[in-house]
XYZ file of C-alpha atoms in Angstrom:
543
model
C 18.969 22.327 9.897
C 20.384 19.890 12.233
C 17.220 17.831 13.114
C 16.699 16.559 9.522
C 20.954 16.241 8.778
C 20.489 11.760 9.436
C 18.300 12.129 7.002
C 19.502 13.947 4.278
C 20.804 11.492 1.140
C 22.960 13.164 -0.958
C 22.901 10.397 -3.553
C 20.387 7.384 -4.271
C 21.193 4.413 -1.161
C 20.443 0.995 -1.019
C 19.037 0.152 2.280
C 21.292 -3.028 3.551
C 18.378 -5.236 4.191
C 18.202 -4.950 -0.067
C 21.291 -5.359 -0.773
C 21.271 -9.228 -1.615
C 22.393 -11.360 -4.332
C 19.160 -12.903 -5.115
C 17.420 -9.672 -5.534
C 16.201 -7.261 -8.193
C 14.848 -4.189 -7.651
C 12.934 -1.190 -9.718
C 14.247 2.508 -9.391
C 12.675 5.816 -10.823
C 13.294 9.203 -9.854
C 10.590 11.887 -10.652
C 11.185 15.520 -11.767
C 9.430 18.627 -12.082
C 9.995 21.919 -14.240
C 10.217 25.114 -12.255
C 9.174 27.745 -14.551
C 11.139 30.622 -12.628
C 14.773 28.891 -13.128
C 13.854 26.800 -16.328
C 14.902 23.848 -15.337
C 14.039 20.300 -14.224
C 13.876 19.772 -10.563
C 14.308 15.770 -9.424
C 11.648 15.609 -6.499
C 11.069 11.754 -5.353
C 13.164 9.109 -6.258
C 12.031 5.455 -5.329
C 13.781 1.791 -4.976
C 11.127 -1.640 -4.770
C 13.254 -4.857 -4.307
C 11.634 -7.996 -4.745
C 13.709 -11.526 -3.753
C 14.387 -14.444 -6.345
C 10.515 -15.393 -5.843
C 9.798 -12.469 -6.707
C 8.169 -11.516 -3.142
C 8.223 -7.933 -2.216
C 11.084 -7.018 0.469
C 11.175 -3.568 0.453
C 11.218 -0.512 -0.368
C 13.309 2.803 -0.120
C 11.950 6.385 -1.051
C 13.513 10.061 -0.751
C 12.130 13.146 -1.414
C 13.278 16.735 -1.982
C 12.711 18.921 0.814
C 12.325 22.920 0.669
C 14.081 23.447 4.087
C 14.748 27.575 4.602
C 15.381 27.971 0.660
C 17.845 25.342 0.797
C 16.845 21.782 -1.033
C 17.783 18.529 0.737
C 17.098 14.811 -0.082
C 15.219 13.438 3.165
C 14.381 9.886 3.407
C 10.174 9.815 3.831
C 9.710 6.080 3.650
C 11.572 2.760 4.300
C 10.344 -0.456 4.525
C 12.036 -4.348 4.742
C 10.097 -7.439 5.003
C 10.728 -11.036 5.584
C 8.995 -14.464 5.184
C 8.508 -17.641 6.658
C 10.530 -20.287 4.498
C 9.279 -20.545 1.265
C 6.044 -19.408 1.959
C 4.258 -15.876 1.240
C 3.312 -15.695 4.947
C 5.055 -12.219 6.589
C 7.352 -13.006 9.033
C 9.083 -9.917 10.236
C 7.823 -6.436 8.471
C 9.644 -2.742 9.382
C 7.816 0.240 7.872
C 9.431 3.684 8.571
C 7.901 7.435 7.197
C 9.063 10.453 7.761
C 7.064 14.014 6.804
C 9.509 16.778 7.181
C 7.046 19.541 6.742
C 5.978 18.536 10.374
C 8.706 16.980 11.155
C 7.241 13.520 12.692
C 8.164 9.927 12.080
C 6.084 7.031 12.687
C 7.959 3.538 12.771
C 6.230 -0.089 12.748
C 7.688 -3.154 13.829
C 5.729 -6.739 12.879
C 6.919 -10.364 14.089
C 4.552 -13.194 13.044
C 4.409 -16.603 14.155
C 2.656 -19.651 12.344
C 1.842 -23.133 13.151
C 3.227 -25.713 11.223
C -0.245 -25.753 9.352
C 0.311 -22.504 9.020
C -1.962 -21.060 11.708
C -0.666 -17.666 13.409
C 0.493 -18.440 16.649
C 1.225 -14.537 17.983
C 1.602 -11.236 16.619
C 3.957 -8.523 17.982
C 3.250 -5.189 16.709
C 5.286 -2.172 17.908
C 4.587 1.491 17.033
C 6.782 4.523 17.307
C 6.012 8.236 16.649
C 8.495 10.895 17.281
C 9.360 14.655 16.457
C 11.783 15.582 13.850
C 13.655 11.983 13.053
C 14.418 8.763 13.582
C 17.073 9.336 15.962
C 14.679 11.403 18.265
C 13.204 10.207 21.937
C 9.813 8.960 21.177
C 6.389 11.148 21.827
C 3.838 8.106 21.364
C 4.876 4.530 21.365
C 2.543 1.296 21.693
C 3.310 -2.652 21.870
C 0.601 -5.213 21.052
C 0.749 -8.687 21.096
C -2.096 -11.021 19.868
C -1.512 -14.614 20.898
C -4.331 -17.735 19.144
C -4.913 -20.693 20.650
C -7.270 -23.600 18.612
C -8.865 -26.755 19.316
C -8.273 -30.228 17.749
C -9.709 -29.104 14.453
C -7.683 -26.093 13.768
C -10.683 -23.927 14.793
C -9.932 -20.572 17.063
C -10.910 -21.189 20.475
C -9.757 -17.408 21.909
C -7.504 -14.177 20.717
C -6.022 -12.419 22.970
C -4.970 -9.096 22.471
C -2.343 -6.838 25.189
C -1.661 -3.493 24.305
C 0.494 -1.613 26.537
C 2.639 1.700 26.226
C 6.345 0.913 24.927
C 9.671 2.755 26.322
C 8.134 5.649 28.210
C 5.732 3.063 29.807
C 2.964 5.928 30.561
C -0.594 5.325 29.763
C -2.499 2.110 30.932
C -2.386 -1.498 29.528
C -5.364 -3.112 28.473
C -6.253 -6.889 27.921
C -9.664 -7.704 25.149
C -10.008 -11.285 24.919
C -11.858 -12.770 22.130
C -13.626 -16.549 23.352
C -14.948 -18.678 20.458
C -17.907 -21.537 21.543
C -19.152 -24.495 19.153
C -21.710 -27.232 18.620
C -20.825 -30.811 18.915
C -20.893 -30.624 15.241
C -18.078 -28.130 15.393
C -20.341 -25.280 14.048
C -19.367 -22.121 15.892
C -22.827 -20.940 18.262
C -21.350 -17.893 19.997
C -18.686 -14.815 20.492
C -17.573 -12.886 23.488
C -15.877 -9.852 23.510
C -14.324 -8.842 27.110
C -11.462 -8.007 29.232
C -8.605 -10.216 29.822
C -8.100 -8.962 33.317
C -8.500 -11.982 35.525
C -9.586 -9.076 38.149
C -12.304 -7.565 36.354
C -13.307 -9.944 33.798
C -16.475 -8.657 32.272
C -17.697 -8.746 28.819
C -18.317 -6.062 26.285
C -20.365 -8.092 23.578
C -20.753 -11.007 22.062
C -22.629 -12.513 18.846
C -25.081 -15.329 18.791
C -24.970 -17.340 16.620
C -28.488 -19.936 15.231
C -28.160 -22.693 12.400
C -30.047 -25.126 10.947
C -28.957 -28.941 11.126
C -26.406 -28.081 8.086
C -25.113 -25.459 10.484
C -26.213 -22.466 7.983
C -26.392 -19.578 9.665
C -30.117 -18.079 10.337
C -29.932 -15.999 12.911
C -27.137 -13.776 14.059
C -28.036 -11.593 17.097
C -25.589 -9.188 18.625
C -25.833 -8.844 22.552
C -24.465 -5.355 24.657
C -23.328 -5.755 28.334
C -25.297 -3.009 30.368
C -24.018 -1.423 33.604
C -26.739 -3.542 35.305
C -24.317 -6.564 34.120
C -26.962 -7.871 32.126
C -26.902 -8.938 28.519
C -28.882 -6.479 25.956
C -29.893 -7.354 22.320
C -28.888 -4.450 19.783
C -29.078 -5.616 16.404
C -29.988 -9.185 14.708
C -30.308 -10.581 11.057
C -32.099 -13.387 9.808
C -31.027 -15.670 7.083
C -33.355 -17.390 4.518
C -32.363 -20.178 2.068
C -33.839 -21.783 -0.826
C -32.485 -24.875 -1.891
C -29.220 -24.527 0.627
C -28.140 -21.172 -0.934
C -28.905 -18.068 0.632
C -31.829 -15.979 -0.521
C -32.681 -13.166 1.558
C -31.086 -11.502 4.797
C -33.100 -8.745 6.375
C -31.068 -6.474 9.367
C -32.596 -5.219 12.330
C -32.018 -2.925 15.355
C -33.554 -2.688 18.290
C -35.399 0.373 19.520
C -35.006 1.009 23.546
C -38.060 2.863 23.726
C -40.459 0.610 22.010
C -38.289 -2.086 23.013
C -38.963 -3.616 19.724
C -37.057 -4.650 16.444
C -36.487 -1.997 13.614
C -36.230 -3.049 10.253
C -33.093 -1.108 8.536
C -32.095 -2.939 5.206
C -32.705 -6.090 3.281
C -30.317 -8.280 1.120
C -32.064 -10.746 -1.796
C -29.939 -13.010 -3.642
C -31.265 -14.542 -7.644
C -29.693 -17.441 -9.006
C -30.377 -17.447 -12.824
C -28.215 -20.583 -14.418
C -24.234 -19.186 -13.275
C -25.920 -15.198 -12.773
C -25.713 -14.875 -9.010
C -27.381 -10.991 -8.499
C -27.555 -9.669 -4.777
C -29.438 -6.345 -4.556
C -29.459 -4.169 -0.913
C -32.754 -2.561 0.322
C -33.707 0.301 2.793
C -36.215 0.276 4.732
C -38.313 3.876 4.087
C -40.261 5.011 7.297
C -41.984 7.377 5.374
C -44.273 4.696 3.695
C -43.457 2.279 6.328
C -42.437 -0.462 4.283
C -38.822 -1.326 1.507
C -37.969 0.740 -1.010
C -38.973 -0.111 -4.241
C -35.760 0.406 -6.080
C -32.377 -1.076 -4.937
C -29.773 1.141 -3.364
C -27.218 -1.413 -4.775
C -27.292 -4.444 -6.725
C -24.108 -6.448 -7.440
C -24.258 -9.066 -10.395
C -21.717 -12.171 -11.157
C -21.351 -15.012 -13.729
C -19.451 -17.866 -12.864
C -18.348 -20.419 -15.558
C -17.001 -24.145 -13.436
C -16.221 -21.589 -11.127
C -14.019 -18.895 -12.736
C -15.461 -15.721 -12.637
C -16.417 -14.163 -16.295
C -18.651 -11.150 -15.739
C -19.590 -8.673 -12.796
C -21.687 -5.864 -12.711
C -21.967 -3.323 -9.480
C -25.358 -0.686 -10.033
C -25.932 2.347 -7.904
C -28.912 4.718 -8.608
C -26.983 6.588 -10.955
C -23.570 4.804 -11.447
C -22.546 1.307 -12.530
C -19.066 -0.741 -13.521
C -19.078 -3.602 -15.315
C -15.558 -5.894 -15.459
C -15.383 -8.928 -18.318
C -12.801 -11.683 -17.465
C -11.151 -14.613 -19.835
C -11.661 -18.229 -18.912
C -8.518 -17.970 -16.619
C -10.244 -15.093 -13.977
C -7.761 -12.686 -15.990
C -10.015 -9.113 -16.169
C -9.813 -8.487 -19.737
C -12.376 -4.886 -19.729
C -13.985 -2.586 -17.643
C -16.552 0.475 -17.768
C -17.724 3.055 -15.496
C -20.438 4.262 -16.588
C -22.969 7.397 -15.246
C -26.344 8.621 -15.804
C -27.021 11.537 -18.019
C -29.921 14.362 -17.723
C -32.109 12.081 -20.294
C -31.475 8.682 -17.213
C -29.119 7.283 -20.603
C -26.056 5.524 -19.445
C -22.831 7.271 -20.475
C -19.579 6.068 -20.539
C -17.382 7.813 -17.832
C -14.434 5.059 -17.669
C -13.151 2.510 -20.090
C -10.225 0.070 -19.871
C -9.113 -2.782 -21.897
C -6.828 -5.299 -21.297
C -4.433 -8.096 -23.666
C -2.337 -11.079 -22.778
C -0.058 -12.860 -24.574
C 0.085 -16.933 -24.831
C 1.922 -17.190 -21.606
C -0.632 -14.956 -19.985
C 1.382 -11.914 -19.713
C -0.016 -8.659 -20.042
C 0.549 -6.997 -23.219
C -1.538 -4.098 -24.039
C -4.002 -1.720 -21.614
C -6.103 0.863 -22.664
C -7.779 3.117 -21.072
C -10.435 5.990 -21.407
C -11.569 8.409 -19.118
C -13.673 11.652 -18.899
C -13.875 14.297 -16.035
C -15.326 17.318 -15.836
C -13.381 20.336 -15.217
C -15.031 23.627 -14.242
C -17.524 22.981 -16.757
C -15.026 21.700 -19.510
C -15.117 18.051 -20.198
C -11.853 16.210 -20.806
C -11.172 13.011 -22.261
C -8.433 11.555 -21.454
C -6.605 8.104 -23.165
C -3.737 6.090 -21.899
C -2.192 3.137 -23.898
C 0.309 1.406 -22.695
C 1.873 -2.027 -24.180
C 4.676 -3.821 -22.502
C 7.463 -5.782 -24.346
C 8.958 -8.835 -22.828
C 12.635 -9.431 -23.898
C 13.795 -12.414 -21.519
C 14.016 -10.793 -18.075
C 12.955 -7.503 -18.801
C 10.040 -5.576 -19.397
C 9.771 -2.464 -22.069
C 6.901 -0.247 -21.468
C 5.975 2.449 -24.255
C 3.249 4.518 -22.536
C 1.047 7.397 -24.204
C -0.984 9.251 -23.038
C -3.528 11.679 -24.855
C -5.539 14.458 -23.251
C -8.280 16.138 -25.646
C -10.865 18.967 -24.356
C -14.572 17.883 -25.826
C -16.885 21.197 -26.492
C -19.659 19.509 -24.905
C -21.584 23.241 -24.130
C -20.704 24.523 -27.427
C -19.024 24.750 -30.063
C -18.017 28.050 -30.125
C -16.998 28.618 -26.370
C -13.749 30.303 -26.302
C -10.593 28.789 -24.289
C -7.322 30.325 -22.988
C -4.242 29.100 -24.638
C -2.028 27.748 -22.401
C 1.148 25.675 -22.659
C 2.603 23.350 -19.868
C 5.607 20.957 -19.932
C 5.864 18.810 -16.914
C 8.585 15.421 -16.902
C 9.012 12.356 -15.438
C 12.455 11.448 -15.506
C 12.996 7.044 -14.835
C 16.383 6.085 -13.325
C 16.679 2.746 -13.597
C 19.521 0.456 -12.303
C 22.097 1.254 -12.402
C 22.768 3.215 -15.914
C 19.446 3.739 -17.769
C 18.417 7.482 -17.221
C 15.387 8.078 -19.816
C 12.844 11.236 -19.407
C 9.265 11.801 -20.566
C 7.774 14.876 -21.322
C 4.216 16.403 -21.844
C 2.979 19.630 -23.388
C -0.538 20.801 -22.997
C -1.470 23.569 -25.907
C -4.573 24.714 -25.783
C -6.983 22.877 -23.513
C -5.226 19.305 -25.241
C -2.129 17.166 -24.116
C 0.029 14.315 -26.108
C 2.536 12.193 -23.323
C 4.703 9.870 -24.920
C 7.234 8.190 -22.463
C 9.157 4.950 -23.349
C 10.992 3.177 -20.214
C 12.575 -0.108 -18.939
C 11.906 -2.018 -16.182
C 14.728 -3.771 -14.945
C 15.275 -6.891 -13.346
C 19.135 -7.138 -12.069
C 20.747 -8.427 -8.841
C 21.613 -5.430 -6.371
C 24.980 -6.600 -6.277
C 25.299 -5.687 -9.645
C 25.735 -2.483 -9.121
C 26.494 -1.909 -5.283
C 29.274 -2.108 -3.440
C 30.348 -2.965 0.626
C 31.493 -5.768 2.285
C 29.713 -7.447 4.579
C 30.088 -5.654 7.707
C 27.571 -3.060 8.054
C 28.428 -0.356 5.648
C 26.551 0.222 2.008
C 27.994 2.816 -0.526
C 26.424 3.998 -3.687
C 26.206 4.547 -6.376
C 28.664 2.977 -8.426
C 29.988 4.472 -10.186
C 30.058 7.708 -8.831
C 29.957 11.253 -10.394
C 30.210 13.904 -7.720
C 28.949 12.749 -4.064
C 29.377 9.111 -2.605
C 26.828 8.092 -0.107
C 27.613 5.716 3.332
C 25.040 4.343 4.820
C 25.755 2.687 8.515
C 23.654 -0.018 9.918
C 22.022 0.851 12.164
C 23.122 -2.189 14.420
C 26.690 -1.521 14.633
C 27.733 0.605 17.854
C 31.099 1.070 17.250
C 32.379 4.064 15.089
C 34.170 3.375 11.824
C 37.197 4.825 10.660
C 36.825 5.081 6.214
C 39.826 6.512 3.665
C 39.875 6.649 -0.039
C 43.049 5.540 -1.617
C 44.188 5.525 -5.300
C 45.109 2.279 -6.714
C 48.952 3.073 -5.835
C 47.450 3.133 -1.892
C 48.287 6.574 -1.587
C 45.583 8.172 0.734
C 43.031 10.767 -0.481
C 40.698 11.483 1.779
C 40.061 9.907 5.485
C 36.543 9.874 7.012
C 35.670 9.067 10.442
C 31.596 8.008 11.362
C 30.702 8.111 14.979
C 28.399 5.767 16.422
C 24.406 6.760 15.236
C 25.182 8.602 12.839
C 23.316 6.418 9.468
C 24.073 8.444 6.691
C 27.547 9.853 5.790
C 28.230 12.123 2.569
C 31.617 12.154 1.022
C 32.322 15.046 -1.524
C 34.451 13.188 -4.603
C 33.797 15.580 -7.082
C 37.572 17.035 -6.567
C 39.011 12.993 -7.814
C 39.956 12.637 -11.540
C 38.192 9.996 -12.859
C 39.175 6.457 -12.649
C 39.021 3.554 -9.255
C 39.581 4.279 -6.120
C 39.355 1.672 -2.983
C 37.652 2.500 0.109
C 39.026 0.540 2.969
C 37.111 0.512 6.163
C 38.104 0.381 9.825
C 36.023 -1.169 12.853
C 37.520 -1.750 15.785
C 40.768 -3.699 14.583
C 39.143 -5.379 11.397
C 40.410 -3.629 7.849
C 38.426 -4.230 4.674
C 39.170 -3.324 0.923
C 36.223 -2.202 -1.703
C 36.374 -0.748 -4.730
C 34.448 2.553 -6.609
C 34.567 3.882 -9.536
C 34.332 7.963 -10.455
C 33.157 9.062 -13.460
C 33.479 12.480 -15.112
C 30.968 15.039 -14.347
């Protein structure tokens, strides 16, 4: 048990990069009944923080591992992200998972750069798998950097991307370079692919680009580099226009043994008043010539721009999506073929927004077919604004259909399952559904709230996050994982008498402190670095 013990979270954390004034988060937990102890078993419980923007900084999820008949709360997923100024461009992102069934972790580092025009400048991406957890030596780690560089006009001139082994510095590095050529009319003519090894510079591929005097593309021919170092075509496609908007593109390949071009599929686009349909071809050797019948044909309608109405058609499936005149998508059906070629409705969803443009109402319908039984299944769910919060009443209604006939007999069976949402820091609501013979009913009502993390957490600034608060039976530490010094903690009463004393050595992230023994009431948890003291308060609440 001692390879998953970092991980194990007795109670609900707050990952320090969250914990921020200007924050609010979502929690939930998730539970399932075990119908050999009758009871409800929690089994993932998630935090989403989001800053005063509202952009997405993270995210922090456990889940409830079966580990030699013994349950434990492992952390499976952790992520933190920052941003450049106001802006929504990334600029540092840390994603961390963790499956403890086979005991590997995988850890990503991000750092972006930007222009002032907001360009990317260079990308460092580092990678990290190891065996059983974070604290582990690495089996597979990678760096990459990508580095742009641009002309006058903003345009790319190259990318350069290094990749190289990272820490155990076994395996070989590798250079691709990425050169971008243009017109004197800035229109961009051509794109090599190659090594960035000054030694051994040659090229893997590049495209070719051929315009017109508007610099519309008409021709775009991709080139191979042979072992003969000679340049090879492989595939091409050639644009037509009618009245500067694209028409038709047919795609090519070349065949080595004729050493002629293939046909392989065709693209037509139809403008009918704001209808914009593109339908996809393939070419049929059998007959030698297209296919009469699209494989696909995509359909839009565009009103001063916003989109209103889009279709996409297979052979024997199609969805079509309305929108209002703000681009909001206000319906949608999927929709499949039956024995007699009629369409049927396999998917429907409608949307409502209020006057500010806030969703309100979504329904949806949705049929499957189960080992010959079809289902149909309904889900409505409105959501209630009250200032900063959102209210969402969900149900959900699951309804057998004799579609064989009418008198084919069914087992009687009867379910429960639960979803229990935990919300910050008090609200604890559960949902329930029952499925009696071959139909279900799930009604679930829960809140969505939007509070500051400091609300409800507690720890100073130096490192250390403890939660929840209040507390009913455990008390959770969690260490940054920047400090390298240990740290001495004690629990006194608010006379100062000491009540417990715990001592965290340096790596170790998560700590558990058993307070279940404490009458209810506050308690202070003072802290000890090196020589710097510092006072917090908890509170315990009755089991």
């Amino acid at each position: 048990m001692k390879r998953i013990l970092p991980l194990i979270c007795s109670l609900f954390l707050i990952h320090p990069s969250l914990n921020a004034q200007d924050t609010f988060n979502k929690n939930f937990t998730e539970e399932i009944w075990n119908t050999f102890d009758q009871r409800w078993i929690p089994y993932l419980r998630n935090q989403a923080a989001h800053d005063a923007s509202g952009r997405y900084i993270g995210a922090y999820q456990e889940i409830l591992y079966n580990f030699k008949l013994e349950f434990l709360w492992v952390l499976n997923y952790q992520s933190t992200y920052t941003y450049h100024g106001t802006s929504d461009q990334i600029a540092t992102q840390e994603i961390y998972s963790y499956e403890p069934y086979i005991g590997i972790s995988f850890t990503n580092w991000r750092n972006d750069h930007y222009t002032e025009e907001g360009l990317p400048l260079f990308s460092d991406v580092k990678i990290r798998k190891a065996l059983e957890d974070q604290t582990s030596v690495p089996i597979d780690s990678t760096y990459t950097r990508t580095t742009w560089s641009y002309n006058s006009d903003g345009k790319p001139l190259a990318i350069e991307t290094y990749n190289e082994p990272w820490l155990n510095g076994v395996g070989e590095k590798s250079v691709l370079l990425t050169e971008f050529y243009y017109d004197g009319a800035g229109c961009e003519t051509e794109r090599v692919l190659k090594r960035g090894d000054p030694e051994d510079p040659k090229p893997f591929s590049r495209a070719r680009f051929i315009r017109n005097e508007k610099c519309q593309l008409q021709e775009e021919i991709i080139d191979y580099w042979t072992l003969q170092d000679t340049w090879i075509p492989g595939s091409r496609i050639v644009y037509t226009y009618e009245a500067d908007r694209l028409s038709e593109s047919l795609s090519f390949e070349r065949n080595y043994v004729s050493n002629e071009w293939e046909a392989r599929s065709k693209e037509t686009h139809e403008y009918i008043g704001d209808t914009t349909r593109i339908s996809n071809y393939n070419w049929d050797k059998s007959t030698d010539d297209w296919r009469t019948e699209p494989q696909r044909v995509s359909s839009e309608v565009k009103i001063n721009g916003v989109l209103r109405w889009a279709e996409e058609r297979l052979s024997e499936s199609r969805n079509i999506r309305i929108y209002d005149a703000n681009g909001r998508e206000l319906s949608e059906v999927s929709q499949l073929k039956d024995q007699n070629g009629k369409w049927v409705d396999s998917y429907v969803a409608n949307k409502e927004f209020d006057t500010e443009g806030r969703l309100t109402k979504q329904i949806r319908l949705s049929e499957y077919d189960d080992e010959l039984k079809l289902f149909q299944k309904k889900l409505l769910v409105e959501n209630i604004y009250v200032e900063d919060q959102v209210l969402l009443e969900v149900n959900t209604t699951t309804v057998r259909k004799d579609w064989i006939s009418s008198s084919e007999s069914y087992d009687s069976t009867t379910m429960t399952s639960s979803v229990t949402y935990d919300y910050y820091c008090d609200e604890h609501l559960r949902s329930e559904t029952t499925v009696r013979d071959g139909a279900s009913d799930i009604r679930r009502r829960f809140q969505v709230a939007q509070s500051t993390l400091a609300a409800c957490g507690i720890g100073p600034d130096n490192g250390l996050i403890a939660y929840p608060n209040p507390a009913q039976d455990y008390l959770t530490l969690k260490l940054d994982d920047t400090s390298r010094q240990p740290m001495e903690i004690e629990i006194l009463d608010l006379q100062g008498r000491s009540i417990q004393t715990v001592s965290i050595e340096v790596g170790r992230l998560l700590t558990r402190i058993d307070i279940s023994d404490l009458s209810p009431g506050i308690y202070i948890i003072r802290t000890q670095k090196g020589g710097e003291f510092q006072e917090f308060k908890f509170v315990k609440v009755d089991g």
